[in-house]
Amino acid sequence: MFDADGSDREVDAAAIDPASLSEHQLLWVDQQGPPPEPLLRKLRLEAALPALKEGDGRPSLQNFGDWFLLRVVAVGRPQPLQFAGQVLTLLVGRNFVVSLHREPLDYMKQLLQRERADTRIGVLSAQSFTASLLDWQMTSYFDAVTELEEEVDRLEVQLLTQPILRERVPELAVLRRAASRLRRLLTPHRMVFGAMARPDFRPDDSEEEQAQLRMLNERFERALDAIEVARELVIGSFELFATRTAQRTNETMRVLTFVTVLLGSLSVMAGALGMNFEAPIFRTGSRGFIVTLSVMAVVVIAALLVAKRRNWW
């Protein structure tokens, strides 16, 4: 219970009375596991039970007049670049918010750890507090994008600095799969945040509360843009890898071409000396043979020096 006129405190579920909540009190019920049916009936939210039992985990929004049900998906990161969807269901009424989730949510823990003393959260309406929770949920996407961009930067530095390219296709495939996963998790929220930002969703809310919902929709759009940028970075890494591979192939072909020309030149010299005609060099015996080999060695050394000077190998 966030109480702006008193002390924030934990309350027993049996003592909850929604009719007694004042404008400076905000009740937050956070439940991990199955929905607490008795408490939902006490809060007059029994109409949400079919939706809670039949929900498929996709983002959705249902308006029941005095209260509404909202389902969103945050991003969990059990391992690097392995993004898992974490479903959060919110039931928002007058001066109370019920959050339901099947597994621990990191941003919920961070919120609880941050508030260590009496706060003024009680002055917030349930809609404003919900906007704060959804902002934390959206932050999980920005954190995932940051991790993805760091991995892309690390891979690109390796592609640019390592002289010998190892097989990078599996790493690029992991990055591409992670970017697509983020996009699939976030894109279905467009319908939810777009509907919340329209004035017909909660026409009785104050202008400030409606402005918070519109800002939340803008934050969703920024998160979607950030994921698109990260996706383009991954595609750019594919192009960089292809360019570096083509460059290494060109360098290899240049070395092979140089070696072929060099060996061909020596073969021409050897073939010329093997012609069937009389020449003084053929009567010099071993000395002529040594001279010939020496000339070939000088040609090889000179060619290697020229190639080294011009960075051909």
mmCIF file of C-alpha atoms in Angstrom:
data_model
loop_
_atom_site.group_PDB
_atom_site.id
_atom_site.type_symbol
_atom_site.label_atom_id
_atom_site.label_comp_id
_atom_site.label_asym_id
_atom_site.label_seq_id
_atom_site.Cartn_x
_atom_site.Cartn_y
_atom_site.Cartn_z
ATOM 1 C CA MET A 1 0.000 0.000 0.000
ATOM 2 C CA PHE A 2 1.502 3.306 -1.124
ATOM 3 C CA ASP A 3 0.040 5.882 1.233
ATOM 4 C CA ALA A 4 1.012 9.516 0.626
ATOM 5 C CA ASP A 5 -0.732 10.608 3.852
ATOM 6 C CA GLY A 6 0.756 7.845 5.969
ATOM 7 C CA SER A 7 3.395 5.136 5.657
ATOM 8 C CA ASP A 8 3.937 2.735 2.797
ATOM 9 C CA ARG A 9 3.332 -0.770 4.059
ATOM 10 C CA GLU A 10 2.480 -4.325 3.186
ATOM 11 C CA VAL A 11 -1.125 -5.280 3.790
ATOM 12 C CA ASP A 12 -2.799 -8.624 4.266
ATOM 13 C CA ALA A 13 -4.951 -9.766 1.372
ATOM 14 C CA ALA A 14 -7.852 -10.497 3.722
ATOM 15 C CA ALA A 15 -7.823 -6.897 4.952
ATOM 16 C CA ILE A 16 -8.037 -5.298 1.516
ATOM 17 C CA ASP A 17 -11.134 -3.161 1.022
ATOM 18 C CA PRO A 18 -11.205 -1.408 -2.368
ATOM 19 C CA ALA A 19 -14.018 0.899 -1.230
ATOM 20 C CA SER A 20 -11.833 2.332 1.544
ATOM 21 C CA LEU A 21 -8.977 3.452 -0.723
ATOM 22 C CA SER A 22 -8.518 7.215 -0.739
ATOM 23 C CA GLU A 23 -7.195 9.412 -3.524
ATOM 24 C CA HIS A 24 -3.767 9.471 -1.864
ATOM 25 C CA GLN A 25 -3.556 5.701 -1.546
ATOM 26 C CA LEU A 26 -2.485 3.271 -4.220
ATOM 27 C CA LEU A 27 -2.767 -0.480 -3.743
ATOM 28 C CA TRP A 28 -0.335 -2.614 -5.720
ATOM 29 C CA VAL A 29 -0.843 -6.376 -5.742
ATOM 30 C CA ASP A 30 2.031 -8.265 -7.373
ATOM 31 C CA GLN A 31 1.397 -11.973 -7.850
ATOM 32 C CA GLN A 32 3.841 -14.507 -9.267
ATOM 33 C CA GLY A 33 2.025 -17.671 -10.222
ATOM 34 C CA PRO A 34 -1.658 -18.409 -10.868
ATOM 35 C CA PRO A 35 -4.195 -15.586 -10.508
ATOM 36 C CA PRO A 36 -5.480 -15.088 -6.923
ATOM 37 C CA GLU A 37 -9.178 -15.670 -7.608
ATOM 38 C CA PRO A 38 -10.510 -14.718 -4.140
ATOM 39 C CA LEU A 39 -8.653 -11.418 -4.212
ATOM 40 C CA LEU A 40 -9.802 -10.677 -7.758
ATOM 41 C CA ARG A 41 -13.392 -11.263 -6.716
ATOM 42 C CA LYS A 42 -12.920 -8.954 -3.731
ATOM 43 C CA LEU A 43 -11.650 -6.274 -6.131
ATOM 44 C CA ARG A 44 -14.637 -7.010 -8.405
ATOM 45 C CA LEU A 45 -12.375 -8.239 -11.203
ATOM 46 C CA GLU A 46 -13.982 -11.661 -11.665
ATOM 47 C CA ALA A 47 -14.795 -10.769 -15.295
ATOM 48 C CA ALA A 48 -11.058 -11.009 -16.010
ATOM 49 C CA LEU A 49 -10.770 -14.664 -14.936
ATOM 50 C CA PRO A 50 -11.726 -16.171 -18.351
ATOM 51 C CA ALA A 51 -9.192 -13.941 -20.109
ATOM 52 C CA LEU A 52 -6.517 -14.829 -17.563
ATOM 53 C CA LYS A 53 -7.114 -18.560 -17.948
ATOM 54 C CA GLU A 54 -7.370 -18.542 -21.752
ATOM 55 C CA GLY A 55 -4.689 -15.977 -22.551
ATOM 56 C CA ASP A 56 -2.153 -17.049 -25.173
ATOM 57 C CA GLY A 57 0.594 -14.712 -23.960
ATOM 58 C CA ARG A 58 0.238 -12.223 -26.806
ATOM 59 C CA PRO A 59 -0.100 -8.494 -26.036
ATOM 60 C CA SER A 60 -3.732 -7.512 -25.623
ATOM 61 C CA LEU A 61 -5.966 -4.817 -24.153
ATOM 62 C CA GLN A 62 -9.519 -5.146 -22.838
ATOM 63 C CA ASN A 63 -11.539 -2.292 -21.410
ATOM 64 C CA PHE A 64 -14.194 -3.174 -18.818
ATOM 65 C CA GLY A 65 -15.380 0.353 -18.105
ATOM 66 C CA ASP A 66 -14.210 1.132 -14.562
ATOM 67 C CA TRP A 67 -11.101 -0.963 -15.002
ATOM 68 C CA PHE A 68 -9.077 -2.524 -17.818
ATOM 69 C CA LEU A 69 -6.890 -5.546 -18.457
ATOM 70 C CA LEU A 70 -3.564 -5.158 -20.183
ATOM 71 C CA ARG A 71 -1.138 -7.890 -21.236
ATOM 72 C CA VAL A 72 2.393 -7.049 -22.398
ATOM 73 C CA VAL A 73 5.607 -8.978 -22.990
ATOM 74 C CA ALA A 74 8.977 -7.930 -21.602
ATOM 75 C CA VAL A 75 12.393 -9.280 -22.612
ATOM 76 C CA GLY A 76 14.241 -11.736 -20.420
ATOM 77 C CA ARG A 77 17.897 -12.602 -21.026
ATOM 78 C CA PRO A 78 18.669 -16.001 -19.491
ATOM 79 C CA GLN A 79 21.857 -16.177 -21.592
ATOM 80 C CA PRO A 80 23.688 -13.687 -23.822
ATOM 81 C CA LEU A 81 21.732 -12.980 -27.018
ATOM 82 C CA GLN A 82 18.990 -15.404 -26.011
ATOM 83 C CA PHE A 83 15.916 -13.213 -25.636
ATOM 84 C CA ALA A 84 12.852 -14.778 -24.036
ATOM 85 C CA GLY A 85 9.410 -13.250 -23.713
ATOM 86 C CA GLN A 86 8.130 -12.631 -20.174
ATOM 87 C CA VAL A 87 4.389 -12.051 -20.009
ATOM 88 C CA LEU A 88 3.034 -9.426 -17.603
ATOM 89 C CA THR A 89 -0.702 -8.961 -17.076
ATOM 90 C CA LEU A 90 -1.993 -5.793 -15.427
ATOM 91 C CA LEU A 91 -5.457 -5.216 -14.001
ATOM 92 C CA VAL A 92 -5.921 -1.516 -13.447
ATOM 93 C CA GLY A 93 -8.835 -0.045 -11.517
ATOM 94 C CA ARG A 94 -9.517 2.941 -9.341
ATOM 95 C CA ASN A 95 -6.581 3.365 -6.941
ATOM 96 C CA PHE A 96 -5.315 -0.182 -7.399
ATOM 97 C CA VAL A 97 -3.090 -2.133 -9.795
ATOM 98 C CA VAL A 98 -2.769 -5.921 -9.919
ATOM 99 C CA SER A 99 0.276 -7.321 -11.736
ATOM 100 C CA LEU A 100 0.385 -11.023 -12.602
ATOM 101 C CA HIS A 101 3.331 -12.960 -14.039
ATOM 102 C CA ARG A 102 4.428 -16.576 -14.160
ATOM 103 C CA GLU A 103 8.144 -15.996 -13.576
ATOM 104 C CA PRO A 104 10.332 -13.474 -11.761
ATOM 105 C CA LEU A 105 10.726 -10.170 -13.588
ATOM 106 C CA ASP A 106 14.029 -8.354 -13.158
ATOM 107 C CA TYR A 107 12.565 -4.879 -13.547
ATOM 108 C CA MET A 108 9.969 -5.612 -10.866
ATOM 109 C CA LYS A 109 12.780 -6.515 -8.492
ATOM 110 C CA GLN A 110 14.611 -3.321 -9.393
ATOM 111 C CA LEU A 111 11.498 -1.251 -8.686
ATOM 112 C CA LEU A 112 10.965 -2.899 -5.309
ATOM 113 C CA GLN A 113 14.628 -2.527 -4.368
ATOM 114 C CA ARG A 114 14.639 1.134 -5.319
ATOM 115 C CA GLU A 115 11.783 2.060 -2.992
ATOM 116 C CA ARG A 116 13.328 1.451 0.435
ATOM 117 C CA ALA A 117 11.506 4.144 2.429
ATOM 118 C CA ASP A 118 8.229 5.997 2.458
ATOM 119 C CA THR A 119 7.473 7.444 -0.949
ATOM 120 C CA ARG A 120 4.972 9.769 -2.539
ATOM 121 C CA ILE A 121 3.830 7.134 -5.030
ATOM 122 C CA GLY A 122 0.432 7.179 -3.354
ATOM 123 C CA VAL A 123 -0.388 10.478 -5.052
ATOM 124 C CA LEU A 124 -0.194 8.751 -8.427
ATOM 125 C CA SER A 125 -3.305 7.433 -10.049
ATOM 126 C CA ALA A 126 -3.490 3.800 -11.020
ATOM 127 C CA GLN A 127 -3.112 4.774 -14.690
ATOM 128 C CA SER A 128 0.040 6.802 -13.962
ATOM 129 C CA PHE A 129 1.553 3.955 -11.951
ATOM 130 C CA THR A 130 0.704 1.578 -14.787
ATOM 131 C CA ALA A 131 2.488 3.886 -17.212
ATOM 132 C CA SER A 132 5.567 3.675 -14.960
ATOM 133 C CA LEU A 133 5.446 -0.133 -14.930
ATOM 134 C CA LEU A 134 5.099 -0.198 -18.706
ATOM 135 C CA ASP A 135 8.029 2.185 -19.025
ATOM 136 C CA TRP A 136 10.147 -0.278 -17.025
ATOM 137 C CA GLN A 137 8.883 -3.045 -19.296
ATOM 138 C CA MET A 138 9.893 -1.049 -22.373
ATOM 139 C CA THR A 139 13.332 -0.450 -20.851
ATOM 140 C CA SER A 140 13.968 -4.198 -21.065
ATOM 141 C CA TYR A 141 13.888 -3.848 -24.875
ATOM 142 C CA PHE A 142 16.357 -0.966 -24.834
ATOM 143 C CA ASP A 143 18.689 -3.027 -22.614
ATOM 144 C CA ALA A 144 18.431 -5.955 -25.035
ATOM 145 C CA VAL A 145 19.203 -3.657 -27.983
ATOM 146 C CA THR A 146 22.267 -2.355 -26.127
ATOM 147 C CA GLU A 147 23.526 -5.909 -25.616
ATOM 148 C CA LEU A 148 22.930 -6.708 -29.281
ATOM 149 C CA GLU A 149 24.781 -3.589 -30.451
ATOM 150 C CA GLU A 150 27.740 -4.391 -28.186
ATOM 151 C CA GLU A 151 28.022 -7.866 -29.707
ATOM 152 C CA VAL A 152 27.809 -6.408 -33.221
ATOM 153 C CA ASP A 153 30.584 -3.906 -32.415
ATOM 154 C CA ARG A 154 32.783 -6.652 -30.957
ATOM 155 C CA LEU A 155 32.342 -8.836 -34.032
ATOM 156 C CA GLU A 156 33.015 -5.987 -36.462
ATOM 157 C CA VAL A 157 36.242 -5.067 -34.646
ATOM 158 C CA GLN A 158 37.391 -8.674 -34.959
ATOM 159 C CA LEU A 159 36.494 -8.719 -38.651
ATOM 160 C CA LEU A 160 38.543 -5.573 -39.247
ATOM 161 C CA THR A 161 41.581 -6.427 -37.123
ATOM 162 C CA GLN A 162 42.143 -10.152 -37.496
ATOM 163 C CA PRO A 163 44.447 -10.898 -40.446
ATOM 164 C CA ILE A 164 43.028 -14.379 -40.909
ATOM 165 C CA LEU A 165 39.254 -14.639 -40.928
ATOM 166 C CA ARG A 166 37.798 -17.605 -39.164
ATOM 167 C CA GLU A 167 34.327 -18.896 -39.859
ATOM 168 C CA ARG A 168 31.962 -16.173 -38.613
ATOM 169 C CA VAL A 169 28.713 -17.282 -40.209
ATOM 170 C CA PRO A 170 27.389 -19.003 -37.029
ATOM 171 C CA GLU A 171 28.015 -15.844 -34.972
ATOM 172 C CA LEU A 172 26.312 -13.705 -37.597
ATOM 173 C CA ALA A 173 23.378 -16.115 -37.643
ATOM 174 C CA VAL A 174 23.031 -15.790 -33.850
ATOM 175 C CA LEU A 175 22.981 -11.984 -34.123
ATOM 176 C CA ARG A 176 20.459 -12.077 -36.953
ATOM 177 C CA ARG A 177 18.225 -14.459 -35.017
ATOM 178 C CA ALA A 178 18.431 -12.271 -31.889
ATOM 179 C CA ALA A 179 17.436 -9.122 -33.822
ATOM 180 C CA SER A 180 14.490 -10.912 -35.417
ATOM 181 C CA ARG A 181 13.418 -12.270 -32.031
ATOM 182 C CA LEU A 182 13.352 -8.794 -30.507
ATOM 183 C CA ARG A 183 11.331 -7.468 -33.407
ATOM 184 C CA ARG A 184 8.786 -10.289 -33.127
ATOM 185 C CA LEU A 185 8.407 -9.686 -29.391
ATOM 186 C CA LEU A 186 7.876 -5.928 -29.660
ATOM 187 C CA THR A 187 5.879 -5.458 -32.871
ATOM 188 C CA PRO A 188 2.572 -6.961 -31.564
ATOM 189 C CA HIS A 189 2.493 -4.188 -28.908
ATOM 190 C CA ARG A 190 1.631 -1.607 -31.584
ATOM 191 C CA MET A 191 -2.061 -2.334 -31.269
ATOM 192 C CA VAL A 192 -1.942 -2.106 -27.464
ATOM 193 C CA PHE A 193 0.006 1.130 -27.057
ATOM 194 C CA GLY A 194 -1.730 2.733 -30.018
ATOM 195 C CA ALA A 195 -5.147 2.010 -28.487
ATOM 196 C CA MET A 196 -4.089 3.334 -25.081
ATOM 197 C CA ALA A 197 -2.876 6.585 -26.638
ATOM 198 C CA ARG A 198 -6.239 7.346 -28.268
ATOM 199 C CA PRO A 199 -8.625 9.619 -26.341
ATOM 200 C CA ASP A 200 -11.518 7.142 -26.594
ATOM 201 C CA PHE A 201 -9.693 4.579 -24.451
ATOM 202 C CA ARG A 202 -10.196 6.360 -21.092
ATOM 203 C CA PRO A 203 -12.148 9.540 -21.883
ATOM 204 C CA ASP A 204 -12.659 10.352 -18.188
ATOM 205 C CA ASP A 205 -8.946 10.404 -17.406
ATOM 206 C CA SER A 206 -7.203 13.701 -16.847
ATOM 207 C CA GLU A 207 -5.171 15.342 -19.563
ATOM 208 C CA GLU A 208 -2.003 14.515 -17.637
ATOM 209 C CA GLU A 209 -2.850 10.798 -17.566
ATOM 210 C CA GLN A 210 -3.675 10.770 -21.269
ATOM 211 C CA ALA A 211 -0.413 12.591 -22.010
ATOM 212 C CA GLN A 212 1.485 9.865 -20.101
ATOM 213 C CA LEU A 213 -0.130 7.186 -22.253
ATOM 214 C CA ARG A 214 0.736 9.107 -25.423
ATOM 215 C CA MET A 215 4.347 9.408 -24.240
ATOM 216 C CA LEU A 216 4.350 5.678 -23.607
ATOM 217 C CA ASN A 217 3.293 5.077 -27.208
ATOM 218 C CA GLU A 218 6.109 7.361 -28.391
ATOM 219 C CA ARG A 219 8.572 5.375 -26.280
ATOM 220 C CA PHE A 220 7.291 2.206 -27.929
ATOM 221 C CA GLU A 221 7.948 3.734 -31.346
ATOM 222 C CA ARG A 222 11.489 4.680 -30.288
ATOM 223 C CA ALA A 223 12.107 1.150 -29.057
ATOM 224 C CA LEU A 224 10.884 -0.234 -32.372
ATOM 225 C CA ASP A 225 13.169 2.178 -34.237
ATOM 226 C CA ALA A 226 16.105 1.110 -32.049
ATOM 227 C CA ILE A 227 15.468 -2.532 -32.898
ATOM 228 C CA GLU A 228 15.287 -1.691 -36.606
ATOM 229 C CA VAL A 229 18.619 0.138 -36.339
ATOM 230 C CA ALA A 230 20.157 -2.848 -34.543
ATOM 231 C CA ARG A 231 18.791 -5.128 -37.253
ATOM 232 C CA GLU A 232 20.416 -2.955 -39.922
ATOM 233 C CA LEU A 233 23.691 -3.109 -37.978
ATOM 234 C CA VAL A 234 23.544 -6.900 -38.111
ATOM 235 C CA ILE A 235 22.907 -6.784 -41.857
ATOM 236 C CA GLY A 236 25.852 -4.396 -42.156
ATOM 237 C CA SER A 237 28.001 -6.934 -40.323
ATOM 238 C CA PHE A 238 27.030 -9.532 -42.929
ATOM 239 C CA GLU A 239 28.103 -7.106 -45.658
ATOM 240 C CA LEU A 240 31.361 -6.354 -43.830
ATOM 241 C CA PHE A 241 32.072 -10.066 -43.493
ATOM 242 C CA ALA A 242 31.383 -10.598 -47.199
ATOM 243 C CA THR A 243 33.635 -7.661 -48.105
ATOM 244 C CA ARG A 244 36.462 -8.901 -45.902
ATOM 245 C CA THR A 245 36.097 -12.412 -47.313
ATOM 246 C CA ALA A 246 36.235 -11.068 -50.865
ATOM 247 C CA GLN A 247 39.288 -8.994 -49.928
ATOM 248 C CA ARG A 248 41.072 -12.037 -48.504
ATOM 249 C CA THR A 249 40.147 -13.978 -51.638
ATOM 250 C CA ASN A 250 41.594 -11.223 -53.826
ATOM 251 C CA GLU A 251 44.792 -11.200 -51.770
ATOM 252 C CA THR A 252 45.099 -14.975 -52.096
ATOM 253 C CA MET A 253 44.515 -14.813 -55.840
ATOM 254 C CA ARG A 254 47.149 -12.080 -56.130
ATOM 255 C CA VAL A 255 49.729 -14.241 -54.348
ATOM 256 C CA LEU A 256 48.831 -17.240 -56.495
ATOM 257 C CA THR A 257 49.089 -15.120 -59.643
ATOM 258 C CA PHE A 258 52.495 -13.824 -58.590
ATOM 259 C CA VAL A 259 53.774 -17.334 -57.843
ATOM 260 C CA THR A 260 52.411 -18.585 -61.163
ATOM 261 C CA VAL A 261 54.122 -15.797 -63.120
ATOM 262 C CA LEU A 262 57.383 -16.367 -61.258
ATOM 263 C CA LEU A 263 57.357 -20.109 -61.838
ATOM 264 C CA GLY A 264 56.358 -19.533 -65.458
ATOM 265 C CA SER A 265 59.343 -17.225 -65.956
ATOM 266 C CA LEU A 266 61.690 -19.847 -64.558
ATOM 267 C CA SER A 267 60.083 -22.460 -66.787
ATOM 268 C CA VAL A 268 60.676 -20.235 -69.811
ATOM 269 C CA MET A 269 64.354 -19.902 -68.874
ATOM 270 C CA ALA A 270 64.691 -23.641 -68.362
ATOM 271 C CA GLY A 271 62.868 -24.341 -71.618
ATOM 272 C CA ALA A 272 65.130 -21.956 -73.535
ATOM 273 C CA LEU A 273 68.209 -23.714 -72.187
ATOM 274 C CA GLY A 274 66.756 -27.044 -73.175
ATOM 275 C CA MET A 275 66.518 -26.169 -76.875
ATOM 276 C CA ASN A 276 68.522 -28.331 -79.259
ATOM 277 C CA PHE A 277 71.198 -25.932 -80.494
ATOM 278 C CA GLU A 278 74.893 -25.396 -79.967
ATOM 279 C CA ALA A 279 75.827 -22.626 -77.473
ATOM 280 C CA PRO A 280 79.025 -21.952 -75.519
ATOM 281 C CA ILE A 281 77.160 -22.285 -72.200
ATOM 282 C CA PHE A 282 76.496 -25.946 -72.906
ATOM 283 C CA ARG A 283 80.242 -26.622 -73.062
ATOM 284 C CA THR A 284 80.987 -25.114 -69.625
ATOM 285 C CA GLY A 285 79.922 -28.224 -67.764
ATOM 286 C CA SER A 286 79.140 -27.933 -64.052
ATOM 287 C CA ARG A 287 80.142 -24.282 -63.962
ATOM 288 C CA GLY A 288 77.436 -23.368 -66.496
ATOM 289 C CA PHE A 289 74.839 -25.331 -64.544
ATOM 290 C CA ILE A 290 75.726 -23.470 -61.347
ATOM 291 C CA VAL A 291 75.615 -20.129 -63.155
ATOM 292 C CA THR A 292 72.188 -20.948 -64.543
ATOM 293 C CA LEU A 293 70.822 -21.865 -61.127
ATOM 294 C CA SER A 294 72.355 -18.707 -59.671
ATOM 295 C CA VAL A 295 70.670 -16.548 -62.308
ATOM 296 C CA MET A 296 67.328 -18.213 -61.549
ATOM 297 C CA ALA A 297 67.841 -17.632 -57.816
ATOM 298 C CA VAL A 298 68.640 -13.967 -58.417
ATOM 299 C CA VAL A 299 65.460 -13.608 -60.487
ATOM 300 C CA VAL A 300 63.398 -15.209 -57.714
ATOM 301 C CA ILE A 301 64.938 -13.038 -55.003
ATOM 302 C CA ALA A 302 64.477 -9.857 -57.048
ATOM 303 C CA ALA A 303 60.847 -10.743 -57.768
ATOM 304 C CA LEU A 304 60.194 -11.445 -54.083
ATOM 305 C CA LEU A 305 61.726 -8.132 -53.060
ATOM 306 C CA VAL A 306 59.594 -6.237 -55.571
ATOM 307 C CA ALA A 307 56.480 -8.080 -54.402
ATOM 308 C CA LYS A 308 57.272 -7.343 -50.767
ATOM 309 C CA ARG A 309 57.887 -3.670 -51.524
ATOM 310 C CA ARG A 310 54.518 -3.394 -53.252
ATOM 311 C CA ASN A 311 52.660 -5.494 -50.636
ATOM 312 C CA TRP A 312 51.721 -8.205 -53.074
ATOM 313 C CA TRP A 313 52.181 -10.860 -50.418
#
